[in-house]
Short mmCIF file of C-alpha atoms and ligand atoms in Angstrom, two decimals:
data_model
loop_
_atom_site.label_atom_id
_atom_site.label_comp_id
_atom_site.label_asym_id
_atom_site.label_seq_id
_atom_site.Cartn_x
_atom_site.Cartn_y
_atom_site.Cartn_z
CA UNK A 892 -42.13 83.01 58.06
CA UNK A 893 -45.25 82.07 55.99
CA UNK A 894 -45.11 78.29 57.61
CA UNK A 895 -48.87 76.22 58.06
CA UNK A 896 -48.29 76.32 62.24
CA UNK A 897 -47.36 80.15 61.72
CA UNK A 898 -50.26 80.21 60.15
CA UNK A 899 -52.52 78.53 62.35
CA UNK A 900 -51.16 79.98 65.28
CA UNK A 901 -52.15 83.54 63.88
CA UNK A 902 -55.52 82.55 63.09
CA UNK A 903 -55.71 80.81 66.88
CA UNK A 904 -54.73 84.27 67.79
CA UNK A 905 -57.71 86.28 65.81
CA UNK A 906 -60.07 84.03 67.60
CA UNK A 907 -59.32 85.10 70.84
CA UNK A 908 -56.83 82.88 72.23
CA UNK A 909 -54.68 84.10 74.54
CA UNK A 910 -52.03 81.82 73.89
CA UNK A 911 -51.48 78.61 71.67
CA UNK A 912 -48.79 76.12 71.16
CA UNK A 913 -47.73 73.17 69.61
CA UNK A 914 -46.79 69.51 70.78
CA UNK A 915 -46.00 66.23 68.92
CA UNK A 916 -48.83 63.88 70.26
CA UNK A 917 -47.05 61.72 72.26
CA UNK A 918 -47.60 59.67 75.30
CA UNK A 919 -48.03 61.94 78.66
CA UNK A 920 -44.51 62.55 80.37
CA UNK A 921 -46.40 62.45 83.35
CA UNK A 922 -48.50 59.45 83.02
CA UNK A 923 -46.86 57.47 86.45
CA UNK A 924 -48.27 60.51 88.33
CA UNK A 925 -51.32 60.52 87.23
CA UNK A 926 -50.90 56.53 87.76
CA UNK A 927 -50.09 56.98 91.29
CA UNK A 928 -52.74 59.44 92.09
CA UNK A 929 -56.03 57.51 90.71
CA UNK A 930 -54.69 54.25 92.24
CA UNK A 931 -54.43 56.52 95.71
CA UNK A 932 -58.07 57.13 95.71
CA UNK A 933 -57.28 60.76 95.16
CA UNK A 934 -59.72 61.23 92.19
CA UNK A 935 -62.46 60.32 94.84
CA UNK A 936 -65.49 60.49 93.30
CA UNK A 937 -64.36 61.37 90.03
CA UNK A 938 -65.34 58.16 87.92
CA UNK A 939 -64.43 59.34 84.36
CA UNK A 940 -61.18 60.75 85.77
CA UNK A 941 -60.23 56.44 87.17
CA UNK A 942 -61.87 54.89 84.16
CA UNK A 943 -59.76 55.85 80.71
CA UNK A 944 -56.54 56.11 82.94
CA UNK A 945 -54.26 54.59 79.81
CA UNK A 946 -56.52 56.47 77.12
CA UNK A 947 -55.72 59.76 78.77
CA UNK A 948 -52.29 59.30 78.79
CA UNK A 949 -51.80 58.70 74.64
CA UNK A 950 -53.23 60.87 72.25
CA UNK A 951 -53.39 58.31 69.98
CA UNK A 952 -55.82 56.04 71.84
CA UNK A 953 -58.12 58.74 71.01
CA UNK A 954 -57.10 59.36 67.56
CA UNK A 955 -54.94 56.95 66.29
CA UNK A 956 -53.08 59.03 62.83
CA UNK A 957 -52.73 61.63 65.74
CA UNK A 958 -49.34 63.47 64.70
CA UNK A 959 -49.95 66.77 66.37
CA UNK A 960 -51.75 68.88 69.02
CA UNK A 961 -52.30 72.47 69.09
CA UNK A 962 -53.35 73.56 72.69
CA UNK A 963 -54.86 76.80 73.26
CA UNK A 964 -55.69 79.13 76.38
CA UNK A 965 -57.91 82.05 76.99
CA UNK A 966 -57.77 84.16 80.37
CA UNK A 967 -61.04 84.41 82.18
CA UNK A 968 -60.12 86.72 84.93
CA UNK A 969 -61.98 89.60 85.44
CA UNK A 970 -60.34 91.14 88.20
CA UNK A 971 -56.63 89.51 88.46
CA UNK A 972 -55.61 91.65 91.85
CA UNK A 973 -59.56 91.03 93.53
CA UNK A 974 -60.32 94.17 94.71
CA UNK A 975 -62.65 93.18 97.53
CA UNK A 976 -66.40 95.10 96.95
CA UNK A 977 -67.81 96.93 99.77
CA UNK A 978 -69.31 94.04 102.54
CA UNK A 979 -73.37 94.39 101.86
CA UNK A 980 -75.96 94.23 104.82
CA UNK A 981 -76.19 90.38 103.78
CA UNK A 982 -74.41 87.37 103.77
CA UNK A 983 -72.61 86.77 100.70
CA UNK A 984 -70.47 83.47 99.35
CA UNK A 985 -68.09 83.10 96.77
CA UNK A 986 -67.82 81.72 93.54
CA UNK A 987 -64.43 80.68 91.64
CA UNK A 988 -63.63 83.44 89.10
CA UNK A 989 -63.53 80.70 86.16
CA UNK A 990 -67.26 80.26 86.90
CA UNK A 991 -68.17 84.18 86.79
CA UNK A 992 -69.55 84.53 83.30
CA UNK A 993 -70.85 82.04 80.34
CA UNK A 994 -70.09 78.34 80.36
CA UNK A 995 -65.87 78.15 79.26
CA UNK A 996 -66.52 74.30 77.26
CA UNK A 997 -69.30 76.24 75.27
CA UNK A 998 -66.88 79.03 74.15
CA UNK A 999 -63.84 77.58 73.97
CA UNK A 1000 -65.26 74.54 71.80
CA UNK A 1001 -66.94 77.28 69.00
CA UNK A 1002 -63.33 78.81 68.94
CA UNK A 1003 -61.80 75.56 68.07
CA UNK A 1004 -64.30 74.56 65.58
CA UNK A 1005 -63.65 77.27 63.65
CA UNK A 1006 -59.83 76.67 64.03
CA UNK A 1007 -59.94 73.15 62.66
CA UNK A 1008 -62.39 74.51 59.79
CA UNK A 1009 -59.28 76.99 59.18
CA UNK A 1010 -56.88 74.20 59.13
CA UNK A 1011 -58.77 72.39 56.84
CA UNK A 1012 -59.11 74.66 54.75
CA UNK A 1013 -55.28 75.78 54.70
CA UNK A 1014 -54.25 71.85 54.69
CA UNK A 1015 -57.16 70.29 52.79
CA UNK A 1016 -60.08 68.94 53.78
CA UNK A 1017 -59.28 64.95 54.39
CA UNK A 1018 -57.48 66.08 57.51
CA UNK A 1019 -58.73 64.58 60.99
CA UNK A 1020 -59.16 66.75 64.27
CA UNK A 1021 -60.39 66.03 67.58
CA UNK A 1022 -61.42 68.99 69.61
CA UNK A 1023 -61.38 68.58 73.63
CA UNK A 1024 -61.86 71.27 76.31
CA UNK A 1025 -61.70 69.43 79.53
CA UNK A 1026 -64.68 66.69 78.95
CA UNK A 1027 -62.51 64.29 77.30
CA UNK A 1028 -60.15 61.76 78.52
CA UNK A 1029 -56.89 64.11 77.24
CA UNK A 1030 -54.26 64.91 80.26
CA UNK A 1031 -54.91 68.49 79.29
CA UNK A 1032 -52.02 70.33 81.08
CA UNK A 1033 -49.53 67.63 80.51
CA UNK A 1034 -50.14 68.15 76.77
CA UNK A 1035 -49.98 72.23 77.64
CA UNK A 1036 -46.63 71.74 79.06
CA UNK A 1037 -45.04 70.61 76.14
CA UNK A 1038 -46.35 72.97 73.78
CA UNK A 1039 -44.85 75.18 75.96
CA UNK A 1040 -47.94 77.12 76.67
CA UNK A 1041 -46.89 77.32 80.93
CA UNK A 1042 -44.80 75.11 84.03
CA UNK A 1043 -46.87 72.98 86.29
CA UNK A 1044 -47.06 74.95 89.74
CA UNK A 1045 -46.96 73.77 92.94
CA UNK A 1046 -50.22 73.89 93.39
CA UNK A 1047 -50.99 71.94 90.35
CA UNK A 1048 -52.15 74.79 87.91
CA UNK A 1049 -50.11 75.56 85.04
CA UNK A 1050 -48.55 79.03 84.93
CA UNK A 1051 -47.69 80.94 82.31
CA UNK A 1052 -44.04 83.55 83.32
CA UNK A 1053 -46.19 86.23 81.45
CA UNK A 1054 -50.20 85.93 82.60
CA UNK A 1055 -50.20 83.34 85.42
CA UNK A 1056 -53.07 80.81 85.60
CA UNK A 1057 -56.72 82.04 85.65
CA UNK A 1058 -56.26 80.87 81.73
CA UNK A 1059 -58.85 77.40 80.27
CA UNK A 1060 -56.97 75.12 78.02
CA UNK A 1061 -58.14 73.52 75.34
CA UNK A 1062 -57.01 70.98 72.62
CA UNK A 1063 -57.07 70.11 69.15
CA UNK A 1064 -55.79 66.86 67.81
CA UNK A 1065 -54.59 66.56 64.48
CA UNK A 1066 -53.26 63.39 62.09
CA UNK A 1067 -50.82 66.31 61.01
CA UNK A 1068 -47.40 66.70 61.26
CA UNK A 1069 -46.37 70.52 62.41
CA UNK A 1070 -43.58 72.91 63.87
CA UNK A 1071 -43.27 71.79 67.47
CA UNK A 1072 -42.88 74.17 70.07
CA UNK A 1073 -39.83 74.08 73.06
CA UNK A 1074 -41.64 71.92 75.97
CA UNK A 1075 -41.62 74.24 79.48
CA UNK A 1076 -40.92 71.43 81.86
CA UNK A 1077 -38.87 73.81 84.00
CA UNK A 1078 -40.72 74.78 87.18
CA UNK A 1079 -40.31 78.51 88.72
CA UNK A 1080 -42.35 78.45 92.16
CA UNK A 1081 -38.48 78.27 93.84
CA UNK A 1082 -39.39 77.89 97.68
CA UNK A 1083 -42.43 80.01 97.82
CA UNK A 1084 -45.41 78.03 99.52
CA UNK A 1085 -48.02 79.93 99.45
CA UNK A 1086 -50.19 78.00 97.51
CA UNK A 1087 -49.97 75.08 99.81
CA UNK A 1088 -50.18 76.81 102.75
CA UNK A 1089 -52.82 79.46 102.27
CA UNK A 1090 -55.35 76.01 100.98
CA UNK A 1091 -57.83 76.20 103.52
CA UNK A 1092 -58.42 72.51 103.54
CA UNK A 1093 -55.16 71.51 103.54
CA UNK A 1094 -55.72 69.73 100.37
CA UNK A 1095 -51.76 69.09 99.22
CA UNK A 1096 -50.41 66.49 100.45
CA UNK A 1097 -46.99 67.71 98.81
CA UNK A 1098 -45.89 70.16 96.45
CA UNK A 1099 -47.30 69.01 92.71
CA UNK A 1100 -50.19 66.19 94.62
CA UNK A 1101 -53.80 67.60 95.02
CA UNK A 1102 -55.42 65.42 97.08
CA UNK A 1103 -58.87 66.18 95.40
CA UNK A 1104 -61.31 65.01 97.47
CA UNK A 1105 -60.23 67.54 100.40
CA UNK A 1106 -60.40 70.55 97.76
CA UNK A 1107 -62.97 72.96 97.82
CA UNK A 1108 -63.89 72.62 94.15
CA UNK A 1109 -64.25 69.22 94.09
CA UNK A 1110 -66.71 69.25 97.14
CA UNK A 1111 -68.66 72.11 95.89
CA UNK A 1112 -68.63 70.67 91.96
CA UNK A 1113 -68.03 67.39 91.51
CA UNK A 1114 -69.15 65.84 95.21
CA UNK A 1115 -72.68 64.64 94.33
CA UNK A 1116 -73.35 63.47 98.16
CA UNK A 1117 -73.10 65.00 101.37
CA UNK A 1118 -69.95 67.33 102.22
CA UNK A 1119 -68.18 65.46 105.08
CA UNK A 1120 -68.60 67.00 108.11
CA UNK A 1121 -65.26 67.65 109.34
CA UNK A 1122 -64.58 69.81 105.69
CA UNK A 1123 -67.36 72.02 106.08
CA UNK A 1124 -66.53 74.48 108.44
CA UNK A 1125 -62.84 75.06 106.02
CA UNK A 1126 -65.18 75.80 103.25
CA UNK A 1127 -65.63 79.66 104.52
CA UNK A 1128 -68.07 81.24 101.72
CA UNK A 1129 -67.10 79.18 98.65
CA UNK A 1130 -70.40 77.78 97.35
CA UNK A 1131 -69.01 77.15 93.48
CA UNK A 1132 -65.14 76.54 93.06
CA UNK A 1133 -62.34 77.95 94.80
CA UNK A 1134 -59.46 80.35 93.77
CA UNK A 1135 -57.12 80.45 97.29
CA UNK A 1136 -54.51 78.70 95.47
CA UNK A 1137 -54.61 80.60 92.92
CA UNK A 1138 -55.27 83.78 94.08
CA UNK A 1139 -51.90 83.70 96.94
CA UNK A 1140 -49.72 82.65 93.74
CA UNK A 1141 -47.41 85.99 93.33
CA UNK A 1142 -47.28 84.88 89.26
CA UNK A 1143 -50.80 85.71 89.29
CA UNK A 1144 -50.55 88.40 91.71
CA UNK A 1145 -48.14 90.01 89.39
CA UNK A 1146 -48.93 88.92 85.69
CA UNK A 1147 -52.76 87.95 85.54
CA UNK A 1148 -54.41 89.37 82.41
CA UNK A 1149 -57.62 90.36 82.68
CA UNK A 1150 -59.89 88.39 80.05
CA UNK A 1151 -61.42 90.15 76.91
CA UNK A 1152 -63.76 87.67 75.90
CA UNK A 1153 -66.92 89.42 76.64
CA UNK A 1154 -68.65 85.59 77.80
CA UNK A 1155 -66.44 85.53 80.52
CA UNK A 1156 -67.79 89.03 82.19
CA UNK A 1157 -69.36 88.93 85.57
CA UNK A 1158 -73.30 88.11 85.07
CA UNK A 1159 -74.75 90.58 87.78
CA UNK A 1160 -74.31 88.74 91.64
CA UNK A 1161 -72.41 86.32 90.84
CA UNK A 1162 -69.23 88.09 92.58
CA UNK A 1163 -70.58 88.39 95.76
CA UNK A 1164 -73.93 86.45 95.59
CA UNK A 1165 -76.66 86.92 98.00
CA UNK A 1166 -76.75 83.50 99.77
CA UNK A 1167 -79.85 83.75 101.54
CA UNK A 1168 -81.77 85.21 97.93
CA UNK A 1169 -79.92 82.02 96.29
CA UNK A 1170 -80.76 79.72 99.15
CA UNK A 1171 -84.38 80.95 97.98
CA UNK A 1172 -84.54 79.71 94.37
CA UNK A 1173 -86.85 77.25 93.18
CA UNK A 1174 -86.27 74.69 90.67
CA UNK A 1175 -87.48 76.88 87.55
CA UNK A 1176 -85.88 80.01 88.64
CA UNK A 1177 -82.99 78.12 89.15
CA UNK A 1178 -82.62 76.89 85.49
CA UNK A 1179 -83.66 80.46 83.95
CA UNK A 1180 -80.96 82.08 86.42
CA UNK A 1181 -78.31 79.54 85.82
CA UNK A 1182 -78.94 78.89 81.97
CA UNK A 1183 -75.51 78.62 80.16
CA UNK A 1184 -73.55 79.01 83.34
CA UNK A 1185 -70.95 76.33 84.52
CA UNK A 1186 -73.15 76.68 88.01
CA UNK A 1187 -75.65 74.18 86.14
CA UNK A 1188 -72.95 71.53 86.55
CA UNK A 1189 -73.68 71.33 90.64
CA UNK A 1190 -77.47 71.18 90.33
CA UNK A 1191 -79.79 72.92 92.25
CA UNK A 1192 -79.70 70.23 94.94
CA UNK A 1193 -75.89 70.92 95.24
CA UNK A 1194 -75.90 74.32 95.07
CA UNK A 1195 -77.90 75.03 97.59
CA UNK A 1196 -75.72 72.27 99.48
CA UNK A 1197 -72.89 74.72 99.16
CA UNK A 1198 -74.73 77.59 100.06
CA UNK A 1199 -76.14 76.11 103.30
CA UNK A 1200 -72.99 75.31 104.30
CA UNK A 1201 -71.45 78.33 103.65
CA UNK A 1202 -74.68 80.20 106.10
CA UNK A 1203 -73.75 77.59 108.68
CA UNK A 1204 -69.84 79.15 108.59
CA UNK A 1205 -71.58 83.02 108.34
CA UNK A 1206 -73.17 82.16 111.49
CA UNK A 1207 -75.58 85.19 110.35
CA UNK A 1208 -78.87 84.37 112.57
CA UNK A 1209 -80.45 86.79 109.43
CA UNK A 1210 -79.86 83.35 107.86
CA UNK A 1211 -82.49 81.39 110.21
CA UNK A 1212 -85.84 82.20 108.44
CA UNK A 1213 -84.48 80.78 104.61
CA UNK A 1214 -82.72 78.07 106.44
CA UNK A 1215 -85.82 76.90 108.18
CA UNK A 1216 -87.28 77.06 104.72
CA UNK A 1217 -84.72 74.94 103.62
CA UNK A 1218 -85.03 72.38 106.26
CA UNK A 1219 -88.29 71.20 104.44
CA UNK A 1220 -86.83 70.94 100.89
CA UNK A 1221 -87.80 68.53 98.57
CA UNK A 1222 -83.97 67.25 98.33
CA UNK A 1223 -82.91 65.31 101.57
CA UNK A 1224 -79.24 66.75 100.48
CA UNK A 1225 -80.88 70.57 100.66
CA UNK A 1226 -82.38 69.55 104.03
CA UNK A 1227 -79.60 67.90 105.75
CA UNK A 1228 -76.76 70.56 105.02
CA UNK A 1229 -80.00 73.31 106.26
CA UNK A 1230 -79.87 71.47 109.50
CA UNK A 1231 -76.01 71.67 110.20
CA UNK A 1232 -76.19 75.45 109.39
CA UNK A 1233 -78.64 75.58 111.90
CA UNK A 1234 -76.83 73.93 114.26
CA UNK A 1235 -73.39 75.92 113.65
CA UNK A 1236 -75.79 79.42 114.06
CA UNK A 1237 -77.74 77.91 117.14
CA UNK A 1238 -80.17 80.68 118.12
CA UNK A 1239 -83.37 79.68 119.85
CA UNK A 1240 -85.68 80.01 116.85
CA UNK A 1241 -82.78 77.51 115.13
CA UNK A 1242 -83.12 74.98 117.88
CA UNK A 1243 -87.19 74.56 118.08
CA UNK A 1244 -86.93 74.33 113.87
CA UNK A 1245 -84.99 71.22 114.55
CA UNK A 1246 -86.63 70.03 116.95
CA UNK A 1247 -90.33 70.13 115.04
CA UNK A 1248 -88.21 68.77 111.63
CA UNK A 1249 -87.84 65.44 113.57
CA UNK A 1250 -91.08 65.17 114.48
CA UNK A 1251 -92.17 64.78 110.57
CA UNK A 1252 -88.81 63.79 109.21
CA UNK A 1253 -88.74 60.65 107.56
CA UNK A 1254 -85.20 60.23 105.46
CA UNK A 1255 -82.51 58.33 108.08
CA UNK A 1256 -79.38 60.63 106.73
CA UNK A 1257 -81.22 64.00 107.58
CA UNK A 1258 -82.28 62.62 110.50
CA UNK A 1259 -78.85 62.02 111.77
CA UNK A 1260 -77.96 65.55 110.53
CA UNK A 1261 -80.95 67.08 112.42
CA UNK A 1262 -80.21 64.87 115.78
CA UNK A 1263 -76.28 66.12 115.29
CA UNK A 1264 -77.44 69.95 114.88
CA UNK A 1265 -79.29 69.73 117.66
CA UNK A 1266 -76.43 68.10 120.09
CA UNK A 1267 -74.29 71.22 118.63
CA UNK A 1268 -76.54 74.29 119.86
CA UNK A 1269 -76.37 71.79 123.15
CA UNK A 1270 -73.25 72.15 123.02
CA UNK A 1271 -73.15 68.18 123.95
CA UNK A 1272 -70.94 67.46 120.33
CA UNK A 1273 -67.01 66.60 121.15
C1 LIG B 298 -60.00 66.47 87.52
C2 LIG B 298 -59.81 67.96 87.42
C3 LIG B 298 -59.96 68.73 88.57
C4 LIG B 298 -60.07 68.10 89.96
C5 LIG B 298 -58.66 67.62 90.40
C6 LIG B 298 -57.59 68.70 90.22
C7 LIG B 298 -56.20 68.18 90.03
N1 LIG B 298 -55.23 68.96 90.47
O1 LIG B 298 -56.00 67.11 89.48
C8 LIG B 298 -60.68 69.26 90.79
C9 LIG B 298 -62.19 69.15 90.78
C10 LIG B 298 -60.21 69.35 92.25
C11 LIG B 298 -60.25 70.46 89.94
C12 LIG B 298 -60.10 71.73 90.45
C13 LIG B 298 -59.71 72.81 89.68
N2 LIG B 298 -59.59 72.85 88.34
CO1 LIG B 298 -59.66 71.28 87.20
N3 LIG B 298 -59.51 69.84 85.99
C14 LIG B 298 -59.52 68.56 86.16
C15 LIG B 298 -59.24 67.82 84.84
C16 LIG B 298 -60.56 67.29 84.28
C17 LIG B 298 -58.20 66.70 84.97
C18 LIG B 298 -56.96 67.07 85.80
C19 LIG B 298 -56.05 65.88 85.99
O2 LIG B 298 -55.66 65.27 85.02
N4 LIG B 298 -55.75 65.53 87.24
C20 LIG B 298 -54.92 64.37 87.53
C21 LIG B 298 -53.75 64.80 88.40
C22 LIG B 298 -52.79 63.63 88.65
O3 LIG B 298 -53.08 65.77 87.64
P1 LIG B 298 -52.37 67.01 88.30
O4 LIG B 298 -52.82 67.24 89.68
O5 LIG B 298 -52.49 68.13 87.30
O6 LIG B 298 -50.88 66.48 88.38
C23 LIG B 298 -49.98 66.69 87.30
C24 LIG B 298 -48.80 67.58 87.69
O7 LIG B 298 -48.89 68.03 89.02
C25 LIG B 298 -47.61 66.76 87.29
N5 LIG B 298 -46.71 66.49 88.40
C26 LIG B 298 -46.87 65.60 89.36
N6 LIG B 298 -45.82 65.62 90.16
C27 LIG B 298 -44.97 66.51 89.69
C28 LIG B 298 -43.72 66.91 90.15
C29 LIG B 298 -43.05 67.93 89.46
C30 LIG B 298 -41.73 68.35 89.96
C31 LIG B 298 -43.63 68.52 88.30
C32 LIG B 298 -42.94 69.60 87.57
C33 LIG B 298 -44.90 68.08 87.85
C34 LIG B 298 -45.54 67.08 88.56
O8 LIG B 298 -48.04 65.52 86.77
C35 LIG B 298 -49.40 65.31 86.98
C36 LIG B 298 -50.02 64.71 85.71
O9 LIG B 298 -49.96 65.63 84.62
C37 LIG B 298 -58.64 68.98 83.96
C38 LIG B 298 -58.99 68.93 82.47
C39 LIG B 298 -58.22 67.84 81.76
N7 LIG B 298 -58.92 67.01 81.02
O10 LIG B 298 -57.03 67.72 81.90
C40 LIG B 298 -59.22 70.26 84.64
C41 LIG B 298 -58.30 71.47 84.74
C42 LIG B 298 -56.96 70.99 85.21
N8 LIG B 298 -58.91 72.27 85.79
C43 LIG B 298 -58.79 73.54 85.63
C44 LIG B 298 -59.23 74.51 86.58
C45 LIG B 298 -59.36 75.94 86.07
C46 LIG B 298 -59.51 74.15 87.91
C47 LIG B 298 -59.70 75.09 89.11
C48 LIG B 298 -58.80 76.31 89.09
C49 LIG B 298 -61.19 75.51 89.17
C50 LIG B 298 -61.57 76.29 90.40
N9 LIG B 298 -61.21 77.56 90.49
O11 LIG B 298 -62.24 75.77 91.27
C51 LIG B 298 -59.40 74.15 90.30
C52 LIG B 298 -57.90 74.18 90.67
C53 LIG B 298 -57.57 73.28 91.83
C54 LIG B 298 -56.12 72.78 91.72
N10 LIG B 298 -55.26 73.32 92.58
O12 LIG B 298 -55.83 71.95 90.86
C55 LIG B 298 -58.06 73.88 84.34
C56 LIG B 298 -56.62 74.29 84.70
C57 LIG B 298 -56.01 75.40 83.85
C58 LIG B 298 -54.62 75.71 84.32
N11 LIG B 298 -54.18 76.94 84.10
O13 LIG B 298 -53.93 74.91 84.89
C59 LIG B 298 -58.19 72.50 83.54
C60 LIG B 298 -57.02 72.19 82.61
C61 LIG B 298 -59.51 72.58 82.75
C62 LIG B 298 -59.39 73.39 81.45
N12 LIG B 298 -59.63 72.77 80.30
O14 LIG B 298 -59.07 74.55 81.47
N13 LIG B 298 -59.99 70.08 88.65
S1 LIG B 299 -58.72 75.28 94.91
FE1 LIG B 299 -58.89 75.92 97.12
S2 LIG B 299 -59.32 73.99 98.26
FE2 LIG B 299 -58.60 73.41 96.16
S3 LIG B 299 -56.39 73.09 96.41
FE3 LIG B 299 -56.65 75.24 95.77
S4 LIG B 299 -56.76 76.38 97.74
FE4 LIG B 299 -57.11 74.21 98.25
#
């Protein structure tokens, strides 16, 4: 069948894509949820996400001849049943698999380029196309769902029957009509749970409703502030992202594909990275180390947020020394989270830290954070 979308879909394919479908651009069958949720306050933080609400329903608002939509996904799993590495002699934090290799919006968008390039060429060149992947204001898995590209689970991802999640989506708007694929509104979690249970923040506040501002990758990504204190100690080890829900899902457990787009490979550490090493960087080595990776997004203030948080739940005392470090920062965000880790590990050496930090401290919010740390190794904090 020697059809344009058979076409394009073939050439999608040669590019990498893992999958790609077709849906007429129309408004989000969704759109009351995502409604419900910004109104809420479950976007928290996330200002772009409460802004465009009605833009990122309709395709259209964003390119009015918009006729069609091609979405496409690529896998970026590495290891799809995480075989756990042997535990090194320090402590180590975790990092959501999507975030292992080379920036996804860089790759995916160079992919895309070249498909609209092909569909110009096949179609003629007067045609329009948008390209998004994830920074525009598109309801990205809405759209997925009725090219038929996966089923919203219950924990909010969309799964595909034959890979599972760990796949990026990406769009391309076109003011051209095309062969529409069968929409895949048809849910298959059944009664499994295990997505909602296993979240360690308890994030879901039902099946299909991420409350974001309790989920790990919000408050290690897209949190620019201080992580609230009651959060922190559910955080375990994640310093970038967080797979639980993903990770417990038996689709993935079962049908995960491991990626073969070479970007997406492991850069070396950032499995298992060495927290304390990490809690070490400065701001140049940070930007060499971090070049191209979707780390760059949390800044080296907020990384090393995350990882002080994540030392603070190690309760390593090998931790102390770095911390201490820490505790005199340059970033009153860096020094405040260093101060509740060394509260939560509360050795001796911990304690006097904190106490000669106050003497020089001058910012009110570490302050607080240093006065609290010190009431924990107390042991005077309800
Ligand atoms: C904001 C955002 C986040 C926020 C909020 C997440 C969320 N669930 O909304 C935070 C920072 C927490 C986040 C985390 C992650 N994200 Co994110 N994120 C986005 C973004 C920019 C918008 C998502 C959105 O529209 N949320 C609004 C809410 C209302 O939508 P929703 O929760 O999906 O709810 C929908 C359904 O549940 C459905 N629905 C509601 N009720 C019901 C009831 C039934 C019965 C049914 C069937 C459906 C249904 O309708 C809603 C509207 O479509 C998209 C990119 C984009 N532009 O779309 C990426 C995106 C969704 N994220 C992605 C990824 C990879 C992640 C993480 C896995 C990263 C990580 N490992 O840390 C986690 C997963 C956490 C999770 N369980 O969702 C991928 C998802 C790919 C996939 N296979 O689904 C996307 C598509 C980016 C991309 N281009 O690849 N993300
Ligand atoms: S990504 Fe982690 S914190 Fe966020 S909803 Fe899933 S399990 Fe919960």
């Amino acid at each position: 069948m020697d059809t344009l979308t058979h076409r394009i879909k073939t050439y999608a394919r040669r590019l990498g894509f893992d999958l790609v479908g077709v849906a007429p651009a129309q408004p989000a069958a969704h759109a009351d949820f995502l409604r419900r949720w910004v109104d809420a306050g479950m976007a928290g933080e996330m200002h772009y996400m409460t802004r465009d609400v009605e833009r990122r329903v309709n395709p259209q608002a964003v390119l009015p001849e918009a006729k069609s939509v091609i979405v496409v996904a690529l896998d970026y799993s590495s290891s799809p049943n995480h075989s756990t590495p042997a535990p090194p002699n320090h402590p180590t934090g975790r990092i959501a698999r999507y975030a292992w290799g080379d920036d996804y919006h860089d790759v995916m968008r160079q992919k895309l380029n070249a498909l609209l390039e092909f569909v110009k060429a096949e179609a003629g060149a007067e045609v329009q196309g948008k390209i998004y992947v994830d920074t525009g204001p598109v309801l990205e898995r809405d759209i997925a769902a009725l090219a038929g590209i996966g089923w919203f689970g219950k924990n909010t991802n969309l799964i595909n029957t034959r890979r599972g999640s760990y796949f990026f989506l990406g769009v391309l708007l076109l003011d051209l009509a095309l062969d529409y694929d069968e929409p895949s509104w048809t849910a298959h979690c059944g009664r499994c749970t295990a997505c909602l249970d296993a979240c360690p923040t308890q994030a879901f506040v039902a099946p299909y409703v991420l409350d974001a501002r309790r989920c790990i990758s919000y408050l290690t990504i897209e949190l620019k502030g201080a992580i609230p204190r009651e959060l922190r100690p559910q955080m375990g080890s994640w310093i970038f992202g967080c797979d639980v829900c993903q990770d417990v899902c038996p689709w993935n457990r079962k049908h995960a594909q491991p990626t073969d787009e070479s970007a997406f490979f492991p850069r070396e550490g950032f499995e298992s990275p060495n927290l304390i090493a990490w809690l070490r960087l400065t701001p140049d080595e940070f930007r060499t180390r971090f070049k191209g990776s979707p780390l760059q997004r949390a800044k080296r203030r907020g990384l090393l947020r995350n990882i002080a948080v994540a030392l603070g739940n190690a309760k390593d005392p090998s931790a102390v020394p770095a911390l201490i470090d820490a505790l005199h920062d340059e970033e009153p965000l860096v020094r405040s989270h260093a101060a509740w880790a060394l509260g939560q590990i509360g050795t001796a050496a911990a304690r006097q830290a904190l106490e000669e930090a106050m003497a020089t401290e001058t910012d009110e919010k570490v302050r607080e954070e240093i006065a609290w740390a010190i009431k924990t190794v107390d042991g005077s904090v309800d």
